[in-house]
Amino acid sequence: MGYNQENYRRIRETYRTKYLKAYDEADRRMREVHRQSKELEQIDRRLAGAGAEIALAAIGTGAAYREKLAEVERRNKELQARRREILKELGYPADYTMPPYECPRCRDSGFVDTSMCECMRRELILAAYESSGLGELMRTQSFESFDLEFYAPEGGDRARMKQNFELLRDYAERFLPGAENLLLCGATGLGKTHLSTSLARRVIDRGYDVYYTTAVGMVSDFEHARFGQGMERAATDTDRYTECDLLILDDLGTEIANQFTQSVLYTVLNNRINLGRSTIVNTNLTGKELQTRYADRIASRILGEFKPLLFVGTDVRRRKLNRR
C-alpha cells in the first residue's frame, strides 16, 4: 500500500511509545500490589522462575521428563489461582498487572504476526484524511451523498452524469498507482468537486496516499518554498506533489497566469506523467480555453495525457438552494 511515509513513520513511532507505556504501567501496578501483599510478591518470583524449570525438565526424556513437566504445570496453575484470589481480596481485577494495551489483538505493536493490525490501519486512514487537504469536504461529500436527481433527465444530462458517477466510483474501487489521469471539466456547480472528493475518500480508505489541493494553493506552496523566509520556507513540502499516489488538482484556471505559475504547473504535471503517477484535474475551462490560457507544452499534456469527463447540467448548488 502507498500510505504517506511521513504519517507512517509518525504513527509507527506512536505505537512503539504505546507499547512501552503499557509495559511501564504494568510494572508500576506490579510494584503497587507487591507493597500490599508479600505473598503475592513471592508467588510472582516463583512464577518468573517457572520458565527455567520447564527448560531444565525439557532436557530429560521419557516418563521422568513427563512427570517433571506435569509437576511444574500443576504447581503453576495452583500459584496462578492463588494469585487471582489475592488480587480479588485486595480489590483488583485478575488481569490488573497485565500491560493495559489499547489494542489487545496486536498488543499495541501495530501488527499481528506480519500483517498490519486494523487499529493501526484506522490510524493511518485518519491521518491520511487530515493530510489529504480535503478538510471538512470529507465529512459531507461521498458517493453515497451524490444525488443524480438534481440533473435534468431531458437532454441527456442525467444519463451523462450517471456515466461519470459510475466511472469515477469504479476508478476509486479499482485504483492502483499508475491509474489513468482524468480531466473533469464543466461549468461551476456541476459536481466536479463532490465526485473527486468522494473518489479521494475511497482511495484513502483503500490505503493509498492522496493529496487534494487547488491550483491556487499549489502555486502558493511553490512560492513559499522558493521565495519564503525562515520557518515559512522550511515548513513548505512541495515533494508531496510528486510523491503522492494520487494528486487531485481542483479549480485549474483560477490561478494568476504568469511565467512562474506556468512553470509550476508544467513541472508538477510533467514529473507525475514521467513517473507514472496518477493525477486528476478539475477545471471550468473548455479544451479551447485551456489551449488559449496555457503554453503548448502544458495544454498538450493535459489534453493528450488525461481522459476527459464532461460535466453537464445547470448549477446543482442553486437547484439545492431552490429546494429548501
CSV table of C-alpha atoms in Angstrom, one decimal:
chain,number,residue,atom,x,y,z
A,1,MET,CA,0.0,0.0,0.0
A,2,GLY,CA,1.1,3.6,-0.6
A,3,TYR,CA,0.5,5.1,2.9
A,4,ASN,CA,2.0,8.6,3.2
A,5,GLN,CA,5.5,7.8,4.6
A,6,GLU,CA,5.6,10.8,7.0
A,7,ASN,CA,2.3,9.6,8.5
A,8,TYR,CA,3.6,6.0,8.6
A,9,ARG,CA,6.8,6.9,10.4
A,10,ARG,CA,5.0,9.1,12.9
A,11,ILE,CA,2.3,6.5,13.7
A,12,ARG,CA,4.8,3.7,13.9
A,13,GLU,CA,6.7,5.7,16.5
A,14,THR,CA,3.4,6.3,18.3
A,15,TYR,CA,2.9,2.5,18.5
A,16,ARG,CA,6.4,2.0,19.9
A,17,THR,CA,5.6,4.5,22.6
A,18,LYS,CA,2.2,3.0,23.4
A,19,TYR,CA,3.8,-0.5,23.7
A,20,LEU,CA,6.5,0.7,26.1
A,21,LYS,CA,4.0,2.8,28.1
A,22,ALA,CA,1.8,-0.3,28.6
A,23,TYR,CA,4.7,-2.3,30.0
A,24,ASP,CA,5.8,0.6,32.2
A,25,GLU,CA,2.2,0.8,33.6
A,26,ALA,CA,2.2,-3.0,34.2
A,27,ASP,CA,5.5,-2.6,36.2
A,28,ARG,CA,4.0,0.2,38.3
A,29,ARG,CA,0.9,-1.8,39.1
A,30,MET,CA,3.1,-4.8,40.0
A,31,ARG,CA,5.0,-2.8,42.5
A,32,GLU,CA,1.8,-1.4,43.8
A,33,VAL,CA,0.3,-4.8,44.6
A,34,HIS,CA,3.6,-6.2,45.9
A,35,ARG,CA,3.6,-3.4,48.5
A,36,GLN,CA,0.3,-4.7,49.7
A,37,SER,CA,1.0,-8.4,49.7
A,38,LYS,CA,4.3,-10.1,50.3
A,39,GLU,CA,2.7,-13.4,49.5
A,40,LEU,CA,1.8,-12.1,46.0
A,41,GLU,CA,5.4,-10.9,45.5
A,42,GLN,CA,6.7,-14.4,46.4
A,43,ILE,CA,4.3,-16.0,44.0
A,44,ASP,CA,5.4,-13.8,41.2
A,45,ARG,CA,9.0,-14.7,41.9
A,46,ARG,CA,8.2,-18.4,41.7
A,47,LEU,CA,6.2,-17.9,38.5
A,48,ALA,CA,9.1,-16.0,37.0
A,49,GLY,CA,11.4,-18.9,37.6
A,50,ALA,CA,9.0,-21.4,36.1
A,51,GLY,CA,10.4,-20.9,32.6
A,52,ALA,CA,13.8,-22.1,33.7
A,53,GLU,CA,12.3,-25.1,35.4
A,54,ILE,CA,10.5,-26.1,32.3
A,55,ALA,CA,13.7,-25.7,30.2
A,56,LEU,CA,15.6,-27.9,32.6
A,57,ALA,CA,12.8,-30.5,32.5
A,58,ALA,CA,12.9,-30.5,28.7
A,59,ILE,CA,16.5,-31.8,28.9
A,60,GLY,CA,15.1,-35.1,30.2
A,61,THR,CA,13.3,-37.8,28.3
A,62,GLY,CA,10.7,-40.5,28.8
A,63,ALA,CA,8.5,-40.8,31.9
A,64,ALA,CA,10.7,-38.8,34.2
A,65,TYR,CA,10.5,-35.8,31.8
A,66,ARG,CA,6.8,-36.0,31.5
A,67,GLU,CA,6.3,-36.3,35.3
A,68,LYS,CA,8.6,-33.3,36.0
A,69,LEU,CA,6.8,-31.2,33.4
A,70,ALA,CA,3.4,-32.2,34.7
A,71,GLU,CA,4.5,-31.2,38.2
A,72,VAL,CA,5.7,-27.8,37.1
A,73,GLU,CA,2.5,-27.1,35.2
A,74,ARG,CA,0.3,-28.3,38.2
A,75,ARG,CA,2.2,-26.0,40.6
A,76,ASN,CA,2.0,-23.1,38.2
A,77,LYS,CA,-1.8,-23.5,38.0
A,78,GLU,CA,-2.1,-23.5,41.7
A,79,LEU,CA,0.1,-20.4,42.0
A,80,GLN,CA,-2.0,-18.6,39.4
A,81,ALA,CA,-5.2,-19.5,41.1
A,82,ARG,CA,-3.9,-18.2,44.5
A,83,ARG,CA,-2.6,-15.1,42.7
A,84,ARG,CA,-6.1,-14.3,41.4
A,85,GLU,CA,-7.6,-14.8,44.9
A,86,ILE,CA,-5.1,-12.4,46.4
A,87,LEU,CA,-5.8,-9.7,43.8
A,88,LYS,CA,-9.5,-10.2,44.3
A,89,GLU,CA,-9.1,-9.8,48.1
A,90,LEU,CA,-7.1,-6.6,47.5
A,91,GLY,CA,-10.0,-5.3,45.3
A,92,TYR,CA,-8.2,-5.7,41.9
A,93,PRO,CA,-9.3,-7.5,38.8
A,94,ALA,CA,-7.4,-10.7,37.9
A,95,ASP,CA,-5.6,-9.0,35.0
A,96,TYR,CA,-4.7,-5.8,36.8
A,97,THR,CA,-0.9,-6.4,36.5
A,98,MET,CA,-1.0,-7.2,32.8
A,99,PRO,CA,0.0,-4.5,30.4
A,100,PRO,CA,-3.1,-2.3,29.7
A,101,TYR,CA,-2.9,-2.4,25.9
A,102,GLU,CA,-5.2,-0.1,23.9
A,103,CYS,CA,-5.5,-3.0,21.3
A,104,PRO,CA,-5.3,-6.5,22.9
A,105,ARG,CA,-5.2,-8.0,19.4
A,106,CYS,CA,-1.8,-6.6,18.4
A,107,ARG,CA,-0.7,-5.7,22.0
A,108,ASP,CA,-0.1,-2.1,20.7
A,109,SER,CA,2.6,-3.3,18.3
A,110,GLY,CA,0.5,-2.4,15.2
A,111,PHE,CA,1.0,-5.9,13.7
A,112,VAL,CA,-0.5,-9.3,14.2
A,113,ASP,CA,2.2,-11.8,13.1
A,114,THR,CA,3.4,-10.0,9.9
A,115,SER,CA,0.1,-8.3,9.0
A,116,MET,CA,-0.9,-4.8,9.9
A,117,CYS,CA,-3.5,-4.7,12.6
A,118,GLU,CA,-6.8,-3.0,11.9
A,119,CYS,CA,-6.2,-0.5,14.7
A,120,MET,CA,-3.0,0.8,13.0
A,121,ARG,CA,-4.7,0.8,9.6
A,122,ARG,CA,-7.5,3.0,11.1
A,123,GLU,CA,-4.9,5.4,12.5
A,124,LEU,CA,-3.2,5.7,9.1
A,125,ILE,CA,-6.5,6.3,7.3
A,126,LEU,CA,-7.5,9.1,9.8
A,127,ALA,CA,-4.0,10.6,9.4
A,128,ALA,CA,-4.4,10.4,5.6
A,129,TYR,CA,-7.8,12.3,5.9
A,130,GLU,CA,-6.0,15.0,7.9
A,131,SER,CA,-3.1,15.4,5.5
A,132,SER,CA,-5.0,15.0,2.3
A,133,GLY,CA,-6.0,18.6,2.1
A,134,LEU,CA,-9.7,17.7,1.9
A,135,GLY,CA,-10.7,19.1,5.4
A,136,GLU,CA,-14.4,19.5,6.0
A,137,LEU,CA,-15.3,18.2,2.5
A,138,MET,CA,-14.6,14.7,3.7
A,139,ARG,CA,-17.5,14.9,6.2
A,140,THR,CA,-20.3,15.7,3.7
A,141,GLN,CA,-19.2,14.6,0.3
A,142,SER,CA,-19.2,10.9,-0.7
A,143,PHE,CA,-20.5,8.7,-3.4
A,144,GLU,CA,-23.5,7.9,-1.2
A,145,SER,CA,-24.5,11.6,-0.8
A,146,PHE,CA,-24.2,12.4,-4.5
A,147,ASP,CA,-27.8,12.8,-5.9
A,148,LEU,CA,-28.4,12.4,-9.6
A,149,GLU,CA,-31.9,13.7,-9.2
A,150,PHE,CA,-30.5,17.3,-9.4
A,151,TYR,CA,-29.7,16.7,-13.1
A,152,ALA,CA,-32.5,17.0,-15.6
A,153,PRO,CA,-33.4,13.8,-17.4
A,154,GLU,CA,-34.2,15.6,-20.6
A,155,GLY,CA,-31.4,16.4,-22.9
A,156,GLY,CA,-29.3,13.5,-21.6
A,157,ASP,CA,-27.8,15.4,-18.7
A,158,ARG,CA,-28.7,12.8,-16.1
A,159,ALA,CA,-27.5,10.0,-18.3
A,160,ARG,CA,-24.2,11.6,-18.9
A,161,MET,CA,-23.7,12.4,-15.2
A,162,LYS,CA,-24.7,8.8,-14.2
A,163,GLN,CA,-22.0,7.6,-16.6
A,164,ASN,CA,-19.5,10.0,-14.9
A,165,PHE,CA,-20.6,8.9,-11.5
A,166,GLU,CA,-20.2,5.2,-12.2
A,167,LEU,CA,-16.8,5.7,-13.9
A,168,LEU,CA,-15.4,7.6,-11.0
A,169,ARG,CA,-16.8,5.2,-8.4
A,170,ASP,CA,-15.3,2.3,-10.4
A,171,TYR,CA,-12.0,4.2,-10.7
A,172,ALA,CA,-11.8,4.6,-6.9
A,173,GLU,CA,-12.7,1.0,-6.2
A,174,ARG,CA,-10.1,-0.3,-8.7
A,175,PHE,CA,-7.4,2.4,-8.1
A,176,LEU,CA,-3.8,1.3,-8.3
A,177,PRO,CA,-0.8,3.6,-8.6
A,178,GLY,CA,-0.3,4.4,-12.2
A,179,ALA,CA,-4.0,4.5,-13.0
A,180,GLU,CA,-5.0,6.8,-15.9
A,181,ASN,CA,-5.1,10.5,-15.5
A,182,LEU,CA,-8.5,12.2,-15.6
A,183,LEU,CA,-9.7,15.7,-16.6
A,184,LEU,CA,-13.0,16.7,-15.1
A,185,CYS,CA,-14.3,19.7,-17.0
A,186,GLY,CA,-17.5,21.7,-17.0
A,187,ALA,CA,-19.1,24.8,-15.6
A,188,THR,CA,-19.2,25.7,-11.9
A,189,GLY,CA,-21.6,23.8,-9.6
A,190,LEU,CA,-21.9,20.6,-11.6
A,191,GLY,CA,-20.4,18.2,-9.1
A,192,LYS,CA,-16.7,18.0,-10.0
A,193,THR,CA,-15.5,18.8,-6.5
A,194,HIS,CA,-18.1,16.5,-4.9
A,195,LEU,CA,-17.2,13.5,-7.0
A,196,SER,CA,-13.5,14.0,-6.9
A,197,THR,CA,-13.7,14.4,-3.1
A,198,SER,CA,-15.7,11.1,-3.0
A,199,LEU,CA,-13.1,9.4,-5.1
A,200,ALA,CA,-10.3,10.7,-2.9
A,201,ARG,CA,-12.0,9.5,0.2
A,202,ARG,CA,-12.4,6.0,-1.1
A,203,VAL,CA,-8.9,5.8,-2.4
A,204,ILE,CA,-7.6,6.9,1.0
A,205,ASP,CA,-9.8,4.2,2.7
A,206,ARG,CA,-8.1,1.6,0.5
A,207,GLY,CA,-4.7,2.6,1.8
A,208,TYR,CA,-3.2,5.0,-0.8
A,209,ASP,CA,-1.7,8.4,-0.4
A,210,VAL,CA,-3.9,11.1,-1.9
A,211,TYR,CA,-3.3,14.9,-1.9
A,212,TYR,CA,-6.1,17.2,-2.8
A,213,THR,CA,-5.4,20.9,-3.5
A,214,THR,CA,-6.5,23.8,-5.6
A,215,ALA,CA,-4.3,25.3,-8.4
A,216,VAL,CA,-4.1,28.5,-6.3
A,217,GLY,CA,-2.9,26.5,-3.3
A,218,MET,CA,-0.3,24.6,-5.2
A,219,VAL,CA,1.2,27.7,-6.7
A,220,SER,CA,1.2,29.3,-3.2
A,221,ASP,CA,3.1,26.3,-1.8
A,222,PHE,CA,5.8,26.6,-4.5
A,223,GLU,CA,6.0,30.4,-4.0
A,224,HIS,CA,6.7,29.8,-0.2
A,225,ALA,CA,9.2,27.1,-1.0
A,226,ARG,CA,11.1,29.4,-3.4
A,227,PHE,CA,10.6,32.9,-2.0
A,228,GLY,CA,9.6,32.3,1.6
A,229,GLN,CA,11.7,33.2,4.6
A,230,GLY,CA,12.8,31.1,7.6
A,231,MET,CA,10.2,28.8,9.1
A,232,GLU,CA,7.6,29.5,6.4
A,233,ARG,CA,10.0,28.2,3.7
A,234,ALA,CA,11.2,25.2,5.8
A,235,ALA,CA,7.6,24.1,6.5
A,236,THR,CA,6.6,24.0,2.8
A,237,ASP,CA,6.7,20.5,1.4
A,238,THR,CA,6.4,20.5,-2.3
A,239,ASP,CA,7.8,16.9,-2.7
A,240,ARG,CA,4.2,15.8,-1.8
A,241,TYR,CA,3.1,17.0,-5.3
A,242,THR,CA,5.4,14.5,-6.9
A,243,GLU,CA,5.4,11.6,-4.4
A,244,CYS,CA,1.7,11.0,-3.6
A,245,ASP,CA,-0.1,8.1,-5.3
A,246,LEU,CA,-2.9,10.4,-6.5
A,247,LEU,CA,-2.9,14.1,-6.9
A,248,ILE,CA,-6.2,15.9,-7.3
A,249,LEU,CA,-5.8,19.4,-8.6
A,250,ASP,CA,-9.0,21.4,-8.3
A,251,ASP,CA,-10.1,24.7,-9.9
A,252,LEU,CA,-7.4,24.8,-12.6
A,253,GLY,CA,-7.6,28.1,-14.3
A,254,THR,CA,-8.4,30.2,-11.2
A,255,GLU,CA,-4.7,30.8,-10.5
A,256,ILE,CA,-3.0,34.0,-11.8
A,257,ALA,CA,-1.4,33.3,-15.2
A,258,ASN,CA,2.2,34.2,-15.3
A,259,GLN,CA,5.6,32.7,-16.1
A,260,PHE,CA,6.0,31.3,-12.6
A,261,THR,CA,2.6,29.6,-12.3
A,262,GLN,CA,3.0,28.1,-15.8
A,263,SER,CA,6.4,26.7,-14.7
A,264,VAL,CA,5.0,25.2,-11.6
A,265,LEU,CA,2.1,23.6,-13.4
A,266,TYR,CA,4.4,22.2,-16.1
A,267,THR,CA,6.9,20.8,-13.6
A,268,VAL,CA,4.2,19.1,-11.5
A,269,LEU,CA,2.3,17.6,-14.4
A,270,ASN,CA,5.4,16.6,-16.4
A,271,ASN,CA,7.1,14.9,-13.4
A,272,ARG,CA,4.0,12.9,-12.5
A,273,ILE,CA,3.5,11.8,-16.1
A,274,ASN,CA,7.1,10.8,-16.4
A,275,LEU,CA,7.0,8.9,-13.1
A,276,GLY,CA,3.7,7.2,-14.0
A,277,ARG,CA,1.8,8.7,-11.0
A,278,SER,CA,-1.9,9.4,-11.3
A,279,THR,CA,-3.4,12.9,-11.4
A,280,ILE,CA,-7.0,14.2,-11.6
A,281,VAL,CA,-7.5,17.8,-12.8
A,282,ASN,CA,-10.8,19.7,-12.3
A,283,THR,CA,-11.4,22.8,-14.4
A,284,ASN,CA,-14.2,25.1,-15.6
A,285,LEU,CA,-12.3,25.7,-18.8
A,286,THR,CA,-13.1,24.2,-22.1
A,287,GLY,CA,-10.4,22.5,-24.2
A,288,LYS,CA,-10.1,25.6,-26.4
A,289,GLU,CA,-9.8,27.8,-23.3
A,290,LEU,CA,-7.0,25.5,-21.9
A,291,GLN,CA,-5.1,25.9,-25.2
A,292,THR,CA,-5.5,29.7,-25.1
A,293,ARG,CA,-4.6,30.1,-21.4
A,294,TYR,CA,-1.6,27.8,-21.2
A,295,ALA,CA,1.6,27.2,-23.1
A,296,ASP,CA,1.5,24.4,-25.7
A,297,ARG,CA,3.7,22.2,-23.6
A,298,ILE,CA,1.1,22.3,-20.7
A,299,ALA,CA,-2.0,22.2,-22.9
A,300,SER,CA,-0.7,19.2,-24.9
A,301,ARG,CA,0.0,17.2,-21.7
A,302,ILE,CA,-3.4,17.9,-20.2
A,303,LEU,CA,-5.3,17.3,-23.4
A,304,GLY,CA,-3.1,14.4,-24.6
A,305,GLU,CA,-2.4,12.5,-21.3
A,306,PHE,CA,-5.7,13.0,-19.5
A,307,LYS,CA,-9.0,11.2,-20.2
A,308,PRO,CA,-11.7,14.0,-20.3
A,309,LEU,CA,-15.0,13.7,-18.5
A,310,LEU,CA,-17.5,16.4,-19.4
A,311,PHE,CA,-19.8,17.5,-16.5
A,312,VAL,CA,-23.2,18.9,-17.8
A,313,GLY,CA,-26.4,20.4,-16.4
A,314,THR,CA,-27.3,23.5,-14.6
A,315,ASP,CA,-25.7,24.7,-11.3
A,316,VAL,CA,-26.6,21.9,-8.8
A,317,ARG,CA,-25.9,24.1,-5.8
A,318,ARG,CA,-28.5,26.6,-6.9
A,319,ARG,CA,-31.0,23.8,-7.5
A,320,LYS,CA,-30.4,22.5,-4.0
A,321,LEU,CA,-31.0,26.0,-2.5
A,322,ASN,CA,-34.2,26.3,-4.5
A,323,ARG,CA,-35.5,23.1,-3.0
A,324,ARG,CA,-35.1,24.3,0.6
